[in-house]
Amino acid sequence: MLFGGLVGTPQGSGQLGRLRTPFPMCVKRFYLLVLFSGLATSGVLPVSGMRVYTSGEVEAVNGTDVRLKCTFQSSSPITPATLTVSWSFRPLEPGREESVFYYHERPYPPPEGRFHKRATWAGDIMGRDASIVVREVKFTYNGTFSCQVKNPPDVHGNAGEVKLTVVTTASFSEIVILAVAIGGAIMLMVILLVIIMSIRQCLKKRQEEWVEELPRRERKDPTVW
């Protein structure tokens, strides 16, 4: 009777309708949640939070300067008076994390430590660039550099990391690129030199032909007595 009342009678139909009503509402809410999540992920809707981007891995020859690139995007307008940039270093060997550089309205190089007089500012806050240059890198600089940017009220977000590897000599790929660049420059100079020499030879030959032809023209000129 209960089953028949729910299915076969109008009263049962009303109960069944009431029992089925919450299911479509849950489905609609789920669809809306998926829709808004997709829009936020695709960038159609604004997403709060600081986003920091770095080059990931960098290789540098011992004793040379290296630029550690760090750019950022903030959901809030850039405010130079409150924006801060913090660089820190975590070595490969066991050891504590130490400060590398700090920026707040102006650069604050480290007053002591392994990066004293070695880290310099190379960024542009209004250009959303928080990069630094580490001068004359050493093997003790092998490790991970972290770049953290805060632009109140946008203070939450990921910290970008750069893994630095200091090597004795440039890698094979860098040597190949350098050799190709030098070879290309030499080839271009040779081509330009050949073109210049060819033009000079052509002009010289043309001038000699003109000098030889001039007496002939004078002899053939009937106006000359």
Short mmCIF file of C-alpha atoms in Angstrom, two decimals:
data_model
loop_
_atom_site.label_atom_id
_atom_site.label_comp_id
_atom_site.label_asym_id
_atom_site.label_seq_id
_atom_site.Cartn_x
_atom_site.Cartn_y
_atom_site.Cartn_z
CA MET A 1 0.00 0.00 0.00
CA LEU A 2 2.78 2.40 0.81
CA PHE A 3 4.47 1.73 -2.52
CA GLY A 4 1.17 2.02 -4.35
CA GLY A 5 0.34 5.22 -2.55
CA LEU A 6 3.63 6.78 -3.55
CA VAL A 7 3.37 5.78 -7.19
CA GLY A 8 -0.24 5.32 -8.14
CA THR A 9 -2.16 7.99 -6.22
CA PRO A 10 -1.97 11.76 -6.63
CA GLN A 11 -0.97 12.05 -3.02
CA GLY A 12 1.85 9.60 -3.60
CA SER A 13 2.89 11.53 -6.68
CA GLY A 14 3.18 14.67 -4.64
CA GLN A 15 5.32 12.90 -2.08
CA LEU A 16 7.51 11.47 -4.78
CA GLY A 17 7.91 14.93 -6.30
CA ARG A 18 8.90 16.29 -2.92
CA LEU A 19 11.38 13.46 -2.46
CA ARG A 20 12.99 14.11 -5.86
CA THR A 21 13.18 17.90 -5.55
CA PRO A 22 16.47 18.11 -3.58
CA PHE A 23 18.40 16.02 -6.16
CA PRO A 24 18.17 18.53 -9.05
CA MET A 25 19.08 21.38 -6.67
CA CYS A 26 22.26 19.55 -5.63
CA VAL A 27 23.12 18.93 -9.26
CA LYS A 28 22.61 22.63 -10.09
CA ARG A 29 24.80 23.69 -7.20
CA PHE A 30 27.51 21.25 -8.30
CA TYR A 31 27.37 22.59 -11.88
CA LEU A 32 27.63 26.18 -10.62
CA LEU A 33 30.62 25.28 -8.44
CA VAL A 34 32.39 23.62 -11.38
CA LEU A 35 31.57 26.58 -13.63
CA PHE A 36 32.97 29.19 -11.25
CA SER A 37 36.05 27.09 -10.57
CA GLY A 38 36.71 26.78 -14.29
CA LEU A 39 36.30 30.52 -14.82
CA ALA A 40 38.67 31.31 -11.98
CA THR A 41 41.25 28.87 -13.28
CA SER A 42 41.06 30.23 -16.83
CA GLY A 43 41.55 33.80 -15.62
CA VAL A 44 38.07 35.06 -16.56
CA LEU A 45 37.36 35.78 -12.90
CA PRO A 46 39.96 37.65 -10.81
CA VAL A 47 41.94 35.47 -8.42
CA SER A 48 43.49 37.04 -5.36
CA GLY A 49 47.01 36.19 -4.27
CA MET A 50 50.58 37.01 -5.25
CA ARG A 51 52.08 34.98 -8.06
CA VAL A 52 55.89 34.81 -8.38
CA TYR A 53 57.72 33.46 -11.42
CA THR A 54 61.40 32.48 -11.68
CA SER A 55 63.69 30.80 -14.21
CA GLY A 56 63.70 27.58 -12.15
CA GLU A 57 67.26 26.39 -12.74
CA VAL A 58 70.35 28.47 -13.56
CA GLU A 59 73.92 27.38 -14.30
CA ALA A 60 76.87 29.75 -13.85
CA VAL A 61 80.62 29.43 -14.23
CA ASN A 62 82.68 29.88 -11.08
CA GLY A 63 83.78 33.52 -10.67
CA THR A 64 81.20 35.02 -13.06
CA ASP A 65 78.13 37.15 -12.37
CA VAL A 66 74.66 35.62 -12.65
CA ARG A 67 71.23 37.24 -12.80
CA LEU A 68 68.53 35.54 -10.75
CA LYS A 69 65.29 36.41 -12.50
CA CYS A 70 62.11 36.95 -10.46
CA THR A 71 58.90 38.52 -11.76
CA PHE A 72 55.51 38.76 -10.12
CA GLN A 73 51.81 39.45 -10.64
CA SER A 74 49.60 40.96 -7.97
CA SER A 75 45.82 41.22 -7.75
CA SER A 76 46.26 44.63 -6.06
CA PRO A 77 47.72 47.84 -7.55
CA ILE A 78 51.47 48.15 -7.10
CA THR A 79 52.23 50.34 -4.08
CA PRO A 80 55.99 51.08 -3.85
CA ALA A 81 55.64 52.44 -0.31
CA THR A 82 54.45 49.09 1.07
CA LEU A 83 55.72 46.49 -1.39
CA THR A 84 58.59 44.32 -0.13
CA VAL A 85 60.90 41.80 -1.76
CA SER A 86 62.82 39.18 0.21
CA TRP A 87 65.52 36.90 -1.20
CA SER A 88 66.83 34.00 0.86
CA PHE A 89 69.27 31.13 0.27
CA ARG A 90 69.19 27.48 1.28
CA PRO A 91 72.51 25.66 0.64
CA LEU A 92 72.85 22.13 -0.67
CA GLU A 93 74.90 21.04 2.29
CA PRO A 94 73.25 21.00 5.70
CA GLY A 95 72.94 24.52 7.03
CA ARG A 96 70.51 27.21 7.99
CA GLU A 97 68.64 29.40 5.53
CA GLU A 98 70.09 32.89 5.31
CA SER A 99 69.02 36.25 3.94
CA VAL A 100 70.41 37.33 0.58
CA PHE A 101 68.66 40.61 -0.20
CA TYR A 102 65.79 42.82 0.95
CA TYR A 103 63.93 45.60 -0.85
CA HIS A 104 61.49 48.12 0.60
CA GLU A 105 61.34 51.45 -1.28
CA ARG A 106 65.09 51.00 -1.83
CA PRO A 107 67.58 48.11 -1.93
CA TYR A 108 68.99 46.72 1.32
CA PRO A 109 72.03 44.52 0.53
CA PRO A 110 73.09 42.05 3.22
CA PRO A 111 75.38 43.73 5.81
CA GLU A 112 77.21 40.46 6.49
CA GLY A 113 77.36 36.82 5.50
CA ARG A 114 78.45 35.02 2.34
CA PHE A 115 76.49 37.43 0.11
CA HIS A 116 77.92 40.62 1.61
CA LYS A 117 78.87 42.92 -1.31
CA ARG A 118 77.91 40.11 -3.69
CA ALA A 119 74.16 40.68 -4.21
CA THR A 120 72.93 43.75 -6.09
CA TRP A 121 69.47 44.93 -7.13
CA ALA A 122 68.54 44.42 -10.80
CA GLY A 123 64.77 44.76 -10.67
CA ASP A 124 62.05 47.30 -11.40
CA ILE A 125 59.11 47.30 -9.01
CA MET A 126 56.72 49.13 -11.35
CA GLY A 127 57.75 46.71 -14.09
CA ARG A 128 56.92 43.82 -11.72
CA ASP A 129 60.54 42.69 -11.71
CA ALA A 130 62.28 41.68 -8.48
CA SER A 131 65.47 40.23 -9.95
CA ILE A 132 68.93 40.45 -8.39
CA VAL A 133 72.49 39.86 -9.59
CA VAL A 134 74.92 37.71 -7.62
CA ARG A 135 78.50 38.70 -8.42
CA GLU A 136 81.49 36.38 -8.71
CA VAL A 137 79.64 33.22 -7.75
CA LYS A 138 81.42 30.52 -5.75
CA PHE A 139 80.85 26.82 -5.32
CA THR A 140 79.43 27.57 -1.88
CA TYR A 141 76.55 29.32 -3.69
CA ASN A 142 75.21 25.98 -4.93
CA GLY A 143 71.69 25.76 -3.58
CA THR A 144 68.20 27.19 -3.82
CA PHE A 145 67.40 30.90 -3.84
CA SER A 146 63.87 31.92 -2.86
CA CYS A 147 62.14 35.12 -3.97
CA GLN A 148 59.13 36.31 -1.98
CA VAL A 149 57.11 39.42 -2.87
CA LYS A 150 54.42 41.07 -0.73
CA ASN A 151 52.17 43.87 -1.92
CA PRO A 152 49.68 44.59 0.91
CA PRO A 153 46.90 43.63 1.13
CA ASP A 154 48.15 41.00 -1.32
CA VAL A 155 50.57 39.16 0.98
CA HIS A 156 49.63 35.54 0.36
CA GLY A 157 51.08 33.47 -2.43
CA ASN A 158 53.88 31.21 -3.52
CA ALA A 159 57.58 32.01 -3.20
CA GLY A 160 59.55 31.56 -6.41
CA GLU A 161 62.66 29.38 -6.30
CA VAL A 162 65.83 29.37 -8.39
CA LYS A 163 68.22 26.42 -8.17
CA LEU A 164 71.75 27.66 -8.85
CA THR A 165 74.49 25.29 -10.00
CA VAL A 166 78.05 26.66 -10.06
CA VAL A 167 80.35 24.80 -12.46
CA THR A 168 84.03 24.94 -13.37
CA THR A 169 83.47 25.52 -17.08
CA ALA A 170 80.50 26.26 -19.26
CA SER A 171 78.32 23.32 -20.26
CA PHE A 172 78.61 21.78 -23.73
CA SER A 173 75.40 23.43 -24.92
CA GLU A 174 76.63 26.87 -23.86
CA ILE A 175 79.98 26.27 -25.58
CA VAL A 176 78.18 25.22 -28.77
CA ILE A 177 75.97 28.30 -28.70
CA LEU A 178 79.00 30.55 -28.11
CA ALA A 179 80.96 28.86 -30.92
CA VAL A 180 78.04 29.22 -33.33
CA ALA A 181 77.66 32.90 -32.43
CA ILE A 182 81.38 33.59 -32.92
CA GLY A 183 81.46 31.57 -36.14
CA GLY A 184 78.42 33.39 -37.46
CA ALA A 185 79.97 36.78 -36.68
CA ILE A 186 83.23 35.81 -38.42
CA MET A 187 81.33 34.51 -41.45
CA LEU A 188 79.33 37.73 -41.67
CA MET A 189 82.53 39.80 -41.56
CA VAL A 190 84.09 37.67 -44.32
CA ILE A 191 81.02 38.06 -46.51
CA LEU A 192 81.01 41.84 -46.01
CA LEU A 193 84.74 41.98 -46.81
CA VAL A 194 84.23 39.98 -50.02
CA ILE A 195 81.38 42.28 -51.08
CA ILE A 196 83.47 45.40 -50.41
CA MET A 197 86.46 44.01 -52.32
CA SER A 198 84.23 43.00 -55.25
CA ILE A 199 82.71 46.48 -55.43
CA ARG A 200 86.17 48.09 -55.35
CA GLN A 201 87.45 45.78 -58.10
CA CYS A 202 84.40 46.52 -60.22
CA LEU A 203 84.81 50.28 -59.80
CA LYS A 204 88.53 50.07 -60.55
CA LYS A 205 87.93 48.05 -63.70
CA ARG A 206 85.23 50.43 -64.82
CA GLN A 207 87.55 53.39 -64.29
CA GLU A 208 90.34 51.74 -66.33
CA GLU A 209 87.94 51.02 -69.18
CA TRP A 210 86.75 54.62 -69.11
CA VAL A 211 90.36 55.92 -69.24
CA GLU A 212 91.18 53.64 -72.23
CA GLU A 213 88.02 54.60 -74.06
CA LEU A 214 88.49 58.36 -73.65
CA PRO A 215 91.28 58.81 -76.34
CA ARG A 216 89.21 56.82 -78.83
CA ARG A 217 86.26 59.13 -78.34
CA GLU A 218 88.48 62.16 -78.83
CA ARG A 219 89.84 60.79 -82.16
CA LYS A 220 86.37 60.03 -83.47
CA ASP A 221 84.99 63.44 -82.56
CA PRO A 222 84.62 65.38 -85.89
CA THR A 223 84.59 68.72 -84.07
CA VAL A 224 88.19 68.26 -82.99
CA TRP A 225 90.70 69.86 -85.53
#
